[in-house]
mmCIF file of C-alpha atoms in Angstrom:
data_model
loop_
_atom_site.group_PDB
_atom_site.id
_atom_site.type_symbol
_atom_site.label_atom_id
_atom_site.label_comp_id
_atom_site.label_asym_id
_atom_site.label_seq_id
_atom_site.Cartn_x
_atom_site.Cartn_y
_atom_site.Cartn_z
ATOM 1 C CA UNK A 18 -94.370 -119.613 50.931
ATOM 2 C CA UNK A 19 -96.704 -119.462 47.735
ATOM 3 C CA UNK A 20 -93.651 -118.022 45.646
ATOM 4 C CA UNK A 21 -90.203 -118.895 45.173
ATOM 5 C CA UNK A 22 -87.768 -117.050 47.233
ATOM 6 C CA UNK A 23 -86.255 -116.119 43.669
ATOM 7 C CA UNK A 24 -89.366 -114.994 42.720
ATOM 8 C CA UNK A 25 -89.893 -112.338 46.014
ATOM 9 C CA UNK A 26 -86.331 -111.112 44.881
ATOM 10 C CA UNK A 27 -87.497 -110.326 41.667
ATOM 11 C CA UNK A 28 -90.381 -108.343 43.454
ATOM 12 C CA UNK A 29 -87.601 -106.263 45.756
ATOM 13 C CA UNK A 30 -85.399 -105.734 42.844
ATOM 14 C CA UNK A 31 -88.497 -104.218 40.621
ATOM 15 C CA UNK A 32 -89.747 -101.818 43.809
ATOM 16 C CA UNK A 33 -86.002 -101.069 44.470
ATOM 17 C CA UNK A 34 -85.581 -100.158 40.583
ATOM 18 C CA UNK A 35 -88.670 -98.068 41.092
ATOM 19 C CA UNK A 36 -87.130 -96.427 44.224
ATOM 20 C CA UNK A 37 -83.866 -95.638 42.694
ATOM 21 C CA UNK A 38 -86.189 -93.968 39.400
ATOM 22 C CA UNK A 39 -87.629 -91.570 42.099
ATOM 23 C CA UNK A 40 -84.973 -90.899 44.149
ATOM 24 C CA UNK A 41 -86.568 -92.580 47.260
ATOM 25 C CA UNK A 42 -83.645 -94.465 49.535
ATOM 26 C CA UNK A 43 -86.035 -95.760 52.244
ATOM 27 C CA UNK A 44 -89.355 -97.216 52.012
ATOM 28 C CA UNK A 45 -92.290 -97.990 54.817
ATOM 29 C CA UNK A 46 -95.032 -99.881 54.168
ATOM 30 C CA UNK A 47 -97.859 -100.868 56.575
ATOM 31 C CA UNK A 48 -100.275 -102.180 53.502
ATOM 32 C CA UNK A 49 -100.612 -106.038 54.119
ATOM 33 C CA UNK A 50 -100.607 -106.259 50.418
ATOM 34 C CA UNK A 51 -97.095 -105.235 50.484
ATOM 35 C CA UNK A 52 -95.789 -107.188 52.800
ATOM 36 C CA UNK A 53 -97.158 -110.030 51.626
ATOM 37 C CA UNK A 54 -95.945 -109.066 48.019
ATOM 38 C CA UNK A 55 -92.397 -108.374 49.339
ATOM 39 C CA UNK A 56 -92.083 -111.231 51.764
ATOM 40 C CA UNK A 57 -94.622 -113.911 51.619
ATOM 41 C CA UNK A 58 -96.128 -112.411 55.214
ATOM 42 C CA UNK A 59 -99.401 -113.520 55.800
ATOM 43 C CA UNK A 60 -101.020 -112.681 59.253
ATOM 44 C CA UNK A 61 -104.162 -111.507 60.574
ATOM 45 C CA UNK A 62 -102.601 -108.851 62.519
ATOM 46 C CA UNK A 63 -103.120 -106.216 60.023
ATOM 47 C CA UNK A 64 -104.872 -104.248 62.966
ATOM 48 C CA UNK A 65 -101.733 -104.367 64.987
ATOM 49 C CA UNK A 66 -98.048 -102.026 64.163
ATOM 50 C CA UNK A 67 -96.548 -103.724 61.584
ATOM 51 C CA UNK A 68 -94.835 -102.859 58.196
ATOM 52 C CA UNK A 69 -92.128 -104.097 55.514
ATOM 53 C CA UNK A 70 -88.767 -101.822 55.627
ATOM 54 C CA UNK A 71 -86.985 -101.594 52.275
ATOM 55 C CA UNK A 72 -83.572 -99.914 51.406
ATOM 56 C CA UNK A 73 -82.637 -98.986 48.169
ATOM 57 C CA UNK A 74 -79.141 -101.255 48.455
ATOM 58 C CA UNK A 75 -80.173 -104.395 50.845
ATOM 59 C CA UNK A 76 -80.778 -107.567 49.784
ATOM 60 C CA UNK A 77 -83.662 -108.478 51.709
ATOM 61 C CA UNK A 78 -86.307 -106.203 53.247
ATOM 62 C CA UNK A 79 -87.180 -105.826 57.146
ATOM 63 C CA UNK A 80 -90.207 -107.449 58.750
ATOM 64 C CA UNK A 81 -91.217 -105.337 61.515
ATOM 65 C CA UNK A 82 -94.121 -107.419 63.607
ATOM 66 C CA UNK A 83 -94.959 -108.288 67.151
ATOM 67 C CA UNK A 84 -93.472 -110.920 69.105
ATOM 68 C CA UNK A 85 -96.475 -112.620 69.006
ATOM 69 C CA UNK A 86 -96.891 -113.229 65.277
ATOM 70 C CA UNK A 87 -92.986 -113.582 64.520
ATOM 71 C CA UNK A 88 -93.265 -117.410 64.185
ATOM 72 C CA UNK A 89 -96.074 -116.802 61.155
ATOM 73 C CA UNK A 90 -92.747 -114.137 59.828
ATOM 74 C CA UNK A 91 -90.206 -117.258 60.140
ATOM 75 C CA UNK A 92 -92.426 -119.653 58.533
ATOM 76 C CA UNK A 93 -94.251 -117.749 55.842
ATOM 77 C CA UNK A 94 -91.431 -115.341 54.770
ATOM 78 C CA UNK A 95 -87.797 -116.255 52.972
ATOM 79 C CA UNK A 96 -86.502 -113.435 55.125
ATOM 80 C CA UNK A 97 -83.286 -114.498 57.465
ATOM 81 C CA UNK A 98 -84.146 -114.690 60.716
ATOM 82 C CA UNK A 99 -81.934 -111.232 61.734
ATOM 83 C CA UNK A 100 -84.166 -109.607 59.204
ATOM 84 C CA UNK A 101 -87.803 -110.020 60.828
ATOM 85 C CA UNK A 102 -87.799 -108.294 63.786
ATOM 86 C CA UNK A 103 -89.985 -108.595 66.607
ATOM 87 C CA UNK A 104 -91.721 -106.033 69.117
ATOM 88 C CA UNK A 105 -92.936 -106.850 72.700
ATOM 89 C CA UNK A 106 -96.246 -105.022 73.303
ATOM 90 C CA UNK A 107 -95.919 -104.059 77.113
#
């Protein structure tokens, strides 16, 4: 990770502030920016389903990427492991 796991929640707590201001309870991202801004993700698989899920009231946000790039997700990200999850493309 480039950042501190502090310092990522810091980042959620801001964009869950921001939620709560505009009255938004669940957020989708598939901008790699985001995830990577949220998470510390960092794939080349930007072409491929994937996206950052973020409630207004959880403590860390979802990793939703394919099975394939989930051990970049457990390395790169402070997310717990239950929180990156991992789709099978057949």
């Amino acid at each position: 990770m480039l950042f501190t796991k502090e310092e990522y929640k810091q980042r959620l707590k801001k964009v869950q502030k921001s939620m709560e201001e505009k009255g938004i309870e669940l957020l989708i991202s598939q901008d790699t920016n985001n995830m990577n801004y949220l998470t510390g993700y960092d794939a080349w698989s930007f072409y491929y389903a994937q996206c950052v899920i973020v409630h207004l009231n959880a403590d860390e946000p979802l990793c939703f990427v394919r099975a394939q790039d989930a051990g970049g997700a457990y390395i790169k990200t402070y997310l717990k492991r239950e929180n990156i999850i991992a789709y099978d493309e057949k």
